Amino acid sequence: MSTLRRRRTGARIDPTCTFSQFFELPAGSPITAAAKRGPALTFTRDSGDATYFDKNALLIKAAVDVPRFDHDPATGASLGLLIEVARTNLLLRSEEFDNAYWSKNGTSVTANQAVAPDGTTTADLFTADDGVNDSAFRVVAGVDADSDYTLSVWIALAPGSDTPAADGNVNLVLFGDLVATVSNNIGSDVTSLFQRFSVTGTTNGAPTNFTAQVGLIQSGDSGVKLLVWGAQVEKGSFPTSYISTTSSTVTRSADVCSTTDLSWFNADGPGTFYVQASQPGVAPNAFLLAISDGTSNNRIVMLQNGVNKTQFFMADGGDTQVGLNDLVDWAADTEKKAAFAFATNDAASYTDGTQTGTDSSVTLPSGLDVFYAGAGETGAAQWNGHIAQIRYWDVRKSNAFLQSITA
């Protein structure tokens, strides 16, 4: 006698969810692995000088057109797809502080003394002579006026090193043709584990150059020994992923993730977008997603606006239809969940479980033919952070649903 068994089907699949991209994937995964519903996205990046962390906290390079599914170097947790603008490392010899390219003041540098974040034995040892300003530094020329520049470097205490006596005894400094000299005092933050530290300064109206100073060790701390690796100076108000250099500057191209297959999208009709994302550094006017006709005239976008708040924006024929802003600033390394639902004369937005706005006078745009993840309607203005997932429903979901999914 046979026994009938009930088939277990699991949770009910919502048929209105027509597009789902899940980016919390192992390093090296193809972009096609992210597509759970709807088409696989197309990913491009013209350079292979893009770095990211795998689950073992190893800094690795991605080849041309290979997406970076990044991980937290401290915990190994998946962060999602890393999307960044193009940046150039203006420093040469980024891993060769012993090279004559770097000027030294009271500091001895011994090359290749420890394992660096990328797993190679290329971290250099800094030892000081107990002077007032023991440092390695480099003048950066050819800079633009009234612009932000950021210096970043990995630093750790070497085995047998004394502990810095004060914050100011180890720091990063930018000085020269700047609005003001800036420093990041990190003495009490440096440990035996490599960490990436940074400092940002702004050039004045007529700059010639400025100096980037690394590993300053103040008087009285002759027993402090530092391991230093991966120096980078880039134009921008925050550091992006590391770009290694040798004899010339190197540019990492922008990440572009898109599709023109909009078979999943309810053209001219209601819909709902959901995004889960974070940024290592706050980047104003950076886009989480955009679906448009390739212009700003007809588009639906989610972005971080110029005052660091999530904005949900819609335009039809060049006329603004919706412009809803979050009330809470984005914070570095803090994940947010945001949703935006829309129909004719009915739009609402939620961030982290809180309603951020509604609009009862809405005309939906038409002619939309391209979708970008982590960029604006032209494929520029990259997110400069991580996107964990993006989902879309081809209906206007209820406000209760928006509150629940973002909580």
One Martini backbone bead per residue (centre of mass of N, CA, C, O) as a GRO file, in nm:
protein
  407
    1MET     BB    1   0.094   0.039   0.025
    2SER     BB    2   0.064   0.357  -0.047
    3THR     BB    3   0.197   0.686   0.027
    4LEU     BB    4   0.091   0.997   0.060
    5ARG     BB    5   0.262   1.307  -0.023
    6ARG     BB    6   0.319   1.622   0.059
    7ARG     BB    7   0.405   1.893  -0.107
    8ARG     BB    8   0.672   2.117  -0.072
    9THR     BB    9   0.670   2.471  -0.166
   10GLY     BB   10   0.679   2.693   0.021
   11ALA     BB   11   0.692   3.000  -0.046
   12ARG     BB   12   0.522   3.237  -0.192
   13ILE     BB   13   0.528   3.371  -0.506
   14ASP     BB   14   0.548   3.687  -0.633
   15PRO     BB   15   0.432   3.778  -0.949
   16THR     BB   16   0.500   4.100  -0.930
   17CYS     BB   17   0.797   4.008  -0.922
   18THR     BB   18   1.003   4.085  -1.215
   19PHE     BB   19   1.263   4.202  -1.045
   20SER     BB   20   1.583   4.047  -0.932
   21GLN     BB   21   1.881   4.157  -0.754
   22PHE     BB   22   2.150   3.961  -0.609
   23PHE     BB   23   2.477   4.079  -0.472
   24GLU     BB   24   2.541   3.862  -0.243
   25LEU     BB   25   2.843   3.740  -0.346
   26PRO     BB   26   3.097   3.583  -0.448
   27ALA     BB   27   3.393   3.614  -0.545
   28GLY     BB   28   3.385   3.591  -0.907
   29SER     BB   29   3.115   3.629  -0.990
   30PRO     BB   30   2.881   3.655  -1.210
   31ILE     BB   31   2.630   3.866  -1.303
   32THR     BB   32   2.417   3.635  -1.361
   33ALA     BB   33   2.389   3.542  -1.051
   34ALA     BB   34   2.193   3.791  -0.965
   35ALA     BB   35   1.956   3.676  -1.129
   36LYS     BB   36   1.620   3.596  -1.016
   37ARG     BB   37   1.470   3.818  -1.190
   38GLY     BB   38   1.493   3.851  -1.494
   39PRO     BB   39   1.745   3.992  -1.636
   40ALA     BB   40   2.060   4.010  -1.704
   41LEU     BB   41   2.314   4.203  -1.657
   42THR     BB   42   2.545   4.447  -1.768
   43PHE     BB   43   2.907   4.450  -1.736
   44THR     BB   44   3.142   4.734  -1.710
   45ARG     BB   45   3.513   4.773  -1.732
   46ASP     BB   46   3.808   4.897  -1.882
   47SER     BB   47   3.962   4.803  -1.623
   48GLY     BB   48   4.206   4.603  -1.404
   49ASP     BB   49   4.235   4.830  -1.143
   50ALA     BB   50   4.036   4.660  -0.946
   51THR     BB   51   3.944   4.644  -0.606
   52TYR     BB   52   3.879   4.379  -0.354
   53PHE     BB   53   3.709   4.174  -0.120
   54ASP     BB   54   3.707   3.881   0.022
   55LYS     BB   55   3.606   3.656   0.270
   56ASN     BB   56   3.936   3.653   0.363
   57ALA     BB   57   4.051   3.954   0.347
   58LEU     BB   58   4.141   3.975   0.044
   59LEU     BB   59   4.304   4.168  -0.183
   60ILE     BB   60   4.169   4.199  -0.508
   61LYS     BB   61   4.153   4.160  -0.858
   62ALA     BB   62   3.975   4.280  -1.136
   63ALA     BB   63   3.891   4.232  -1.433
   64VAL     BB   64   3.776   4.310  -1.712
   65ASP     BB   65   3.431   4.316  -1.673
   66VAL     BB   66   3.441   4.250  -1.359
   67PRO     BB   67   3.274   4.211  -1.089
   68ARG     BB   68   3.239   4.343  -0.744
   69PHE     BB   69   3.205   4.127  -0.471
   70ASP     BB   70   3.210   4.250  -0.173
   71HIS     BB   71   3.391   4.269   0.153
   72ASP     BB   72   3.443   4.261   0.481
   73PRO     BB   73   3.761   4.268   0.624
   74ALA     BB   74   3.668   4.201   0.926
   75THR     BB   75   3.419   3.965   0.865
   76GLY     BB   76   3.339   3.866   0.552
   77ALA     BB   77   3.099   4.008   0.469
   78SER     BB   78   2.866   4.077   0.251
   79LEU     BB   79   2.800   4.384   0.043
   80GLY     BB   80   2.817   4.355  -0.267
   81LEU     BB   81   2.807   4.573  -0.525
   82LEU     BB   82   3.069   4.754  -0.663
   83ILE     BB   83   3.028   5.110  -0.733
   84GLU     BB   84   3.233   5.329  -0.941
   85VAL     BB   85   3.414   5.572  -1.024
   86ALA     BB   86   3.651   5.730  -1.171
   87ARG     BB   87   4.004   5.692  -1.083
   88THR     BB   88   4.324   5.847  -0.980
   89ASN     BB   89   4.650   5.771  -0.902
   90LEU     BB   90   4.894   6.027  -0.833
   91LEU     BB   91   5.078   5.815  -0.723
   92LEU     BB   92   5.372   5.669  -0.704
   93ARG     BB   93   5.491   5.405  -0.559
   94SER     BB   94   5.263   5.275  -0.356
   95GLU     BB   95   5.477   5.014  -0.254
   96GLU     BB   96   5.762   5.219  -0.250
   97PHE     BB   97   5.908   5.386   0.006
   98ASP     BB   98   6.218   5.332  -0.073
   99ASN     BB   99   6.197   5.509  -0.294
  100ALA     BB  100   6.307   5.815  -0.427
  101TYR     BB  101   6.026   5.937  -0.467
  102TRP     BB  102   6.048   5.934  -0.161
  103SER     BB  103   6.069   6.146   0.089
  104LYS     BB  104   6.287   6.184   0.377
  105ASN     BB  105   6.244   6.241   0.747
  106GLY     BB  106   6.389   6.057   0.980
  107THR     BB  107   6.347   5.793   0.789
  108SER     BB  108   6.339   5.447   0.769
  109VAL     BB  109   6.324   5.216   0.486
  110THR     BB  110   6.198   4.880   0.461
  111ALA     BB  111   6.148   4.649   0.238
  112ASN     BB  112   5.946   4.388   0.250
  113GLN     BB  113   5.835   4.297   0.579
  114ALA     BB  114   5.526   4.231   0.500
  115VAL     BB  115   5.203   4.147   0.485
  116ALA     BB  116   4.964   4.249   0.284
  117PRO     BB  117   4.632   4.285   0.195
  118ASP     BB  118   4.714   4.107  -0.084
  119GLY     BB  119   4.940   3.878   0.026
  120THR     BB  120   5.197   4.033  -0.005
  121THR     BB  121   5.550   4.108   0.042
  122THR     BB  122   5.513   4.478   0.054
  123ALA     BB  123   5.551   4.586   0.326
  124ASP     BB  124   5.679   4.864   0.495
  125LEU     BB  125   5.934   4.982   0.712
  126PHE     BB  126   5.910   5.217   0.978
  127THR     BB  127   6.174   5.422   1.108
  128ALA     BB  128   6.292   5.634   1.367
  129ASP     BB  129   6.510   5.914   1.508
  130ASP     BB  130   6.354   6.111   1.714
  131GLY     BB  131   6.225   6.334   1.577
  132VAL     BB  132   5.988   6.568   1.488
  133ASN     BB  133   5.968   6.487   1.154
  134ASP     BB  134   5.892   6.170   1.075
  135SER     BB  135   5.896   6.100   0.718
  136ALA     BB  136   5.696   6.058   0.425
  137PHE     BB  137   5.699   6.231   0.102
  138ARG     BB  138   5.488   6.406  -0.157
  139VAL     BB  139   5.461   6.588  -0.440
  140VAL     BB  140   5.160   6.721  -0.589
  141ALA     BB  141   5.094   6.788  -0.917
  142GLY     BB  142   4.855   6.920  -1.126
  143VAL     BB  143   4.623   7.070  -0.985
  144ASP     BB  144   4.311   7.172  -0.901
  145ALA     BB  145   4.093   7.408  -0.836
  146ASP     BB  146   3.875   7.386  -0.587
  147SER     BB  147   3.962   7.087  -0.475
  148ASP     BB  148   3.936   6.765  -0.381
  149TYR     BB  149   4.170   6.564  -0.179
  150THR     BB  150   4.283   6.218  -0.122
  151LEU     BB  151   4.449   6.046   0.135
  152SER     BB  152   4.571   5.702   0.138
  153VAL     BB  153   4.654   5.435   0.387
  154TRP     BB  154   4.820   5.158   0.508
  155ILE     BB  155   4.833   5.077   0.868
  156ALA     BB  156   5.075   4.933   1.104
  157LEU     BB  157   5.208   4.772   1.358
  158ALA     BB  158   5.497   4.651   1.433
  159PRO     BB  159   5.677   4.423   1.555
  160GLY     BB  160   5.779   4.563   1.868
  161SER     BB  161   5.620   4.806   1.897
  162ASP     BB  162   5.530   5.081   2.014
  163THR     BB  163   5.300   5.285   2.153
  164PRO     BB  164   5.155   5.553   2.087
  165ALA     BB  165   5.122   5.835   2.293
  166ALA     BB  166   4.948   5.980   2.058
  167ASP     BB  167   4.762   6.079   1.805
  168GLY     BB  168   4.989   6.287   1.681
  169ASN     BB  169   5.225   6.061   1.638
  170VAL     BB  170   5.021   5.973   1.409
  171ASN     BB  171   4.994   6.090   1.061
  172LEU     BB  172   4.810   6.262   0.815
  173VAL     BB  173   4.921   6.499   0.553
  174LEU     BB  174   4.812   6.815   0.409
  175PHE     BB  175   5.012   7.052   0.217
  176GLY     BB  176   4.995   7.391   0.079
  177ASP     BB  177   4.774   7.454  -0.189
  178LEU     BB  178   4.556   7.523   0.047
  179VAL     BB  179   4.318   7.635   0.249
  180ALA     BB  180   4.429   7.403   0.451
  181THR     BB  181   4.575   7.228   0.674
  182VAL     BB  182   4.566   6.866   0.701
  183SER     BB  183   4.478   6.613   0.957
  184ASN     BB  184   4.523   6.266   1.078
  185ASN     BB  185   4.496   6.145   1.398
  186ILE     BB  186   4.611   5.786   1.466
  187GLY     BB  187   4.766   5.669   1.712
  188SER     BB  188   4.518   5.515   1.870
  189ASP     BB  189   4.429   5.336   1.599
  190VAL     BB  190   4.678   5.185   1.577
  191THR     BB  191   4.762   4.851   1.490
  192SER     BB  192   4.849   4.520   1.399
  193LEU     BB  193   4.633   4.593   1.195
  194PHE     BB  194   4.528   4.667   0.900
  195GLN     BB  195   4.450   5.006   0.800
  196ARG     BB  196   4.255   5.254   0.646
  197PHE     BB  197   4.363   5.581   0.594
  198SER     BB  198   4.247   5.934   0.589
  199VAL     BB  199   4.264   6.255   0.397
  200THR     BB  200   4.112   6.585   0.336
  201GLY     BB  201   4.156   6.840   0.084
  202THR     BB  202   4.160   7.191  -0.034
  203THR     BB  203   4.215   7.380  -0.284
  204ASN     BB  204   4.291   7.660  -0.412
  205GLY     BB  205   4.259   7.903  -0.669
  206ALA     BB  206   4.606   7.870  -0.725
  207PRO     BB  207   4.749   7.590  -0.780
  208THR     BB  208   5.045   7.379  -0.796
  209ASN     BB  209   5.067   7.224  -0.510
  210PHE     BB  210   5.108   6.939  -0.289
  211THR     BB  211   5.153   6.760   0.021
  212ALA     BB  212   5.209   6.416   0.095
  213GLN     BB  213   5.196   6.272   0.424
  214VAL     BB  214   5.358   5.977   0.565
  215GLY     BB  215   5.426   5.863   0.881
  216LEU     BB  216   5.419   6.050   1.119
  217ILE     BB  217   5.671   6.093   1.383
  218GLN     BB  218   5.703   6.206   1.681
  219SER     BB  219   5.850   6.313   1.937
  220GLY     BB  220   5.927   6.031   2.160
  221ASP     BB  221   5.871   5.777   1.928
  222SER     BB  222   6.119   5.575   1.851
  223GLY     BB  223   5.960   5.288   1.910
  224VAL     BB  224   5.804   5.333   1.658
  225LYS     BB  225   5.664   5.096   1.419
  226LEU     BB  226   5.582   5.081   1.073
  227LEU     BB  227   5.336   4.963   0.850
  228VAL     BB  228   5.336   5.032   0.493
  229TRP     BB  229   5.062   5.067   0.241
  230GLY     BB  230   4.901   5.196  -0.022
  231ALA     BB  231   4.922   5.473  -0.173
  232GLN     BB  232   4.676   5.751  -0.215
  233VAL     BB  233   4.584   6.000  -0.465
  234GLU     BB  234   4.266   6.169  -0.508
  235LYS     BB  235   4.002   6.306  -0.669
  236GLY     BB  236   3.822   6.379  -0.377
  237SER     BB  237   3.623   6.338  -0.065
  238PHE     BB  238   3.701   6.026  -0.098
  239PRO     BB  239   3.784   5.703  -0.080
  240THR     BB  240   3.868   5.455  -0.291
  241SER     BB  241   3.969   5.204  -0.429
  242TYR     BB  242   4.255   5.055  -0.479
  243ILE     BB  243   4.550   5.182  -0.670
  244SER     BB  244   4.812   5.061  -0.825
  245THR     BB  245   5.165   5.162  -0.851
  246THR     BB  246   5.466   5.269  -1.018
  247SER     BB  247   5.578   5.465  -1.290
  248SER     BB  248   5.264   5.548  -1.292
  249THR     BB  249   4.972   5.645  -1.332
  250VAL     BB  250   4.633   5.523  -1.240
  251THR     BB  251   4.323   5.418  -1.392
  252ARG     BB  252   3.996   5.365  -1.289
  253SER     BB  253   3.721   5.268  -1.412
  254ALA     BB  254   3.401   5.268  -1.449
  255ASP     BB  255   3.108   5.134  -1.336
  256VAL     BB  256   2.873   4.935  -1.541
  257CYS     BB  257   2.514   4.867  -1.489
  258SER     BB  258   2.291   4.711  -1.732
  259THR     BB  259   1.975   4.746  -1.936
  260THR     BB  260   1.745   4.701  -2.233
  261ASP     BB  261   1.573   4.488  -2.084
  262LEU     BB  262   1.213   4.571  -2.022
  263SER     BB  263   1.010   4.324  -1.976
  264TRP     BB  264   0.962   4.382  -1.652
  265PHE     BB  265   0.836   4.656  -1.725
  266ASN     BB  266   0.572   4.887  -1.660
  267ALA     BB  267   0.478   5.057  -1.906
  268ASP     BB  268   0.302   5.339  -1.808
  269GLY     BB  269   0.293   5.224  -1.514
  270PRO     BB  270   0.294   5.086  -1.231
  271GLY     BB  271   0.528   5.072  -0.936
  272THR     BB  272   0.820   4.911  -0.755
  273PHE     BB  273   1.104   5.002  -0.561
  274TYR     BB  274   1.403   4.831  -0.427
  275VAL     BB  275   1.677   4.914  -0.191
  276GLN     BB  276   2.005   4.787  -0.087
  277ALA     BB  277   2.254   5.001   0.079
  278SER     BB  278   2.600   5.139   0.068
  279GLN     BB  279   2.872   5.356   0.206
  280PRO     BB  280   3.199   5.429   0.285
  281GLY     BB  281   3.139   5.716   0.156
  282VAL     BB  282   3.001   6.013   0.127
  283ALA     BB  283   2.806   6.067  -0.191
  284PRO     BB  284   2.695   6.304  -0.358
  285ASN     BB  285   2.508   6.259  -0.631
  286ALA     BB  286   2.422   5.945  -0.611
  287PHE     BB  287   2.319   5.650  -0.778
  288LEU     BB  288   2.114   5.366  -0.750
  289LEU     BB  289   1.896   5.433  -0.986
  290ALA     BB  290   1.782   5.403  -1.343
  291ILE     BB  291   1.497   5.488  -1.554
  292SER     BB  292   1.503   5.562  -1.912
  293ASP     BB  293   1.582   5.758  -2.225
  294GLY     BB  294   1.884   5.887  -2.157
  295THR     BB  295   1.749   6.118  -1.999
  296SER     BB  296   1.608   6.376  -1.786
  297ASN     BB  297   1.309   6.393  -1.899
  298ASN     BB  298   1.279   6.062  -1.869
  299ARG     BB  299   1.241   5.948  -1.530
  300ILE     BB  300   1.354   5.706  -1.274
  301VAL     BB  301   1.490   5.777  -0.946
  302MET     BB  302   1.760   5.687  -0.717
  303LEU     BB  303   1.921   5.893  -0.460
  304GLN     BB  304   2.185   6.093  -0.349
  305ASN     BB  305   2.188   6.398  -0.266
  306GLY     BB  306   2.345   6.709  -0.199
  307VAL     BB  307   2.241   6.642   0.127
  308ASN     BB  308   2.252   6.322   0.193
  309LYS     BB  309   1.973   6.222   0.068
  310THR     BB  310   1.714   6.047  -0.016
  311GLN     BB  311   1.590   6.031  -0.359
  312PHE     BB  312   1.272   6.056  -0.532
  313PHE     BB  313   1.252   6.065  -0.893
  314MET     BB  314   1.036   6.229  -1.146
  315ALA     BB  315   1.006   6.252  -1.512
  316ASP     BB  316   0.802   6.433  -1.766
  317GLY     BB  317   0.897   6.607  -2.030
  318GLY     BB  318   1.086   6.775  -1.807
  319ASP     BB  319   0.885   6.732  -1.571
  320THR     BB  320   0.828   6.736  -1.249
  321GLN     BB  321   0.658   6.485  -1.047
  322VAL     BB  322   0.885   6.378  -0.837
  323GLY     BB  323   1.024   6.489  -0.494
  324LEU     BB  324   1.151   6.279  -0.258
  325ASN     BB  325   1.277   6.319   0.082
  326ASP     BB  326   1.474   6.242   0.312
  327LEU     BB  327   1.556   6.307   0.670
  328VAL     BB  328   1.815   6.124   0.659
  329ASP     BB  329   2.131   6.079   0.664
  330TRP     BB  330   2.393   5.950   0.536
  331ALA     BB  331   2.618   5.692   0.643
  332ALA     BB  332   2.897   5.552   0.684
  333ASP     BB  333   2.863   5.211   0.668
  334THR     BB  334   2.538   5.232   0.620
  335GLU     BB  335   2.257   5.063   0.583
  336LYS     BB  336   1.990   5.093   0.344
  337LYS     BB  337   1.626   5.102   0.303
  338ALA     BB  338   1.447   5.150  -0.010
  339ALA     BB  339   1.122   5.284  -0.129
  340PHE     BB  340   0.923   5.316  -0.449
  341ALA     BB  341   0.593   5.419  -0.528
  342PHE     BB  342   0.382   5.416  -0.838
  343ALA     BB  343   0.120   5.624  -0.977
  344THR     BB  344  -0.133   5.783  -1.077
  345ASN     BB  345  -0.154   6.014  -0.835
  346ASP     BB  346   0.062   5.797  -0.673
  347ALA     BB  347   0.311   5.848  -0.423
  348ALA     BB  348   0.579   5.670  -0.236
  349SER     BB  349   0.814   5.678   0.049
  350TYR     BB  350   1.078   5.467   0.200
  351THR     BB  351   1.299   5.457   0.500
  352ASP     BB  352   1.357   5.247   0.737
  353GLY     BB  353   1.023   5.240   0.795
  354THR     BB  354   0.987   5.543   0.682
  355GLN     BB  355   0.809   5.795   0.580
  356THR     BB  356   0.919   6.051   0.322
  357GLY     BB  357   0.664   6.056   0.114
  358THR     BB  358   0.413   6.222  -0.098
  359ASP     BB  359   0.202   6.204  -0.412
  360SER     BB  360  -0.106   6.335  -0.594
  361SER     BB  361   0.071   6.451  -0.863
  362VAL     BB  362   0.102   6.214  -1.130
  363THR     BB  363   0.307   6.161  -1.418
  364LEU     BB  364   0.403   5.919  -1.618
  365PRO     BB  365   0.653   5.808  -1.790
  366SER     BB  366   0.785   5.766  -2.123
  367GLY     BB  367   1.016   5.584  -2.319
  368LEU     BB  368   1.159   5.368  -2.160
  369ASP     BB  369   1.502   5.190  -2.233
  370VAL     BB  370   1.687   5.211  -1.958
  371PHE     BB  371   1.898   5.045  -1.709
  372TYR     BB  372   2.052   5.142  -1.390
  373ALA     BB  373   2.297   5.027  -1.164
  374GLY     BB  374   2.457   5.272  -0.989
  375ALA     BB  375   2.323   5.500  -1.184
  376GLY     BB  376   2.240   5.713  -1.410
  377GLU     BB  377   2.086   5.785  -1.721
  378THR     BB  378   2.404   5.782  -1.854
  379GLY     BB  379   2.608   5.606  -1.655
  380ALA     BB  380   2.657   5.807  -1.434
  381ALA     BB  381   2.689   5.883  -1.115
  382GLN     BB  382   2.796   5.693  -0.915
  383TRP     BB  383   2.751   5.545  -0.603
  384ASN     BB  384   3.006   5.463  -0.430
  385GLY     BB  385   2.924   5.152  -0.356
  386HIS     BB  386   2.684   4.930  -0.220
  387ILE     BB  387   2.476   4.665  -0.361
  388ALA     BB  388   2.263   4.414  -0.254
  389GLN     BB  389   1.968   4.508  -0.376
  390ILE     BB  390   1.710   4.472  -0.642
  391ARG     BB  391   1.358   4.559  -0.678
  392TYR     BB  392   1.051   4.474  -0.873
  393TRP     BB  393   0.711   4.584  -0.919
  394ASP     BB  394   0.414   4.591  -1.140
  395VAL     BB  395   0.308   4.751  -0.885
  396ARG     BB  396   0.140   4.933  -0.642
  397LYS     BB  397   0.236   4.922  -0.346
  398SER     BB  398   0.176   4.940  -0.034
  399ASN     BB  399   0.258   5.113   0.244
  400ALA     BB  400   0.285   4.865   0.425
  401PHE     BB  401   0.492   4.726   0.249
  402LEU     BB  402   0.710   4.946   0.256
  403GLN     BB  403   0.750   4.942   0.559
  404SER     BB  404   0.827   4.640   0.589
  405ILE     BB  405   1.071   4.613   0.379
  406THR     BB  406   1.243   4.862   0.528
  407ALA     BB  407   1.270   4.769   0.842
   0.00000   0.00000   0.00000
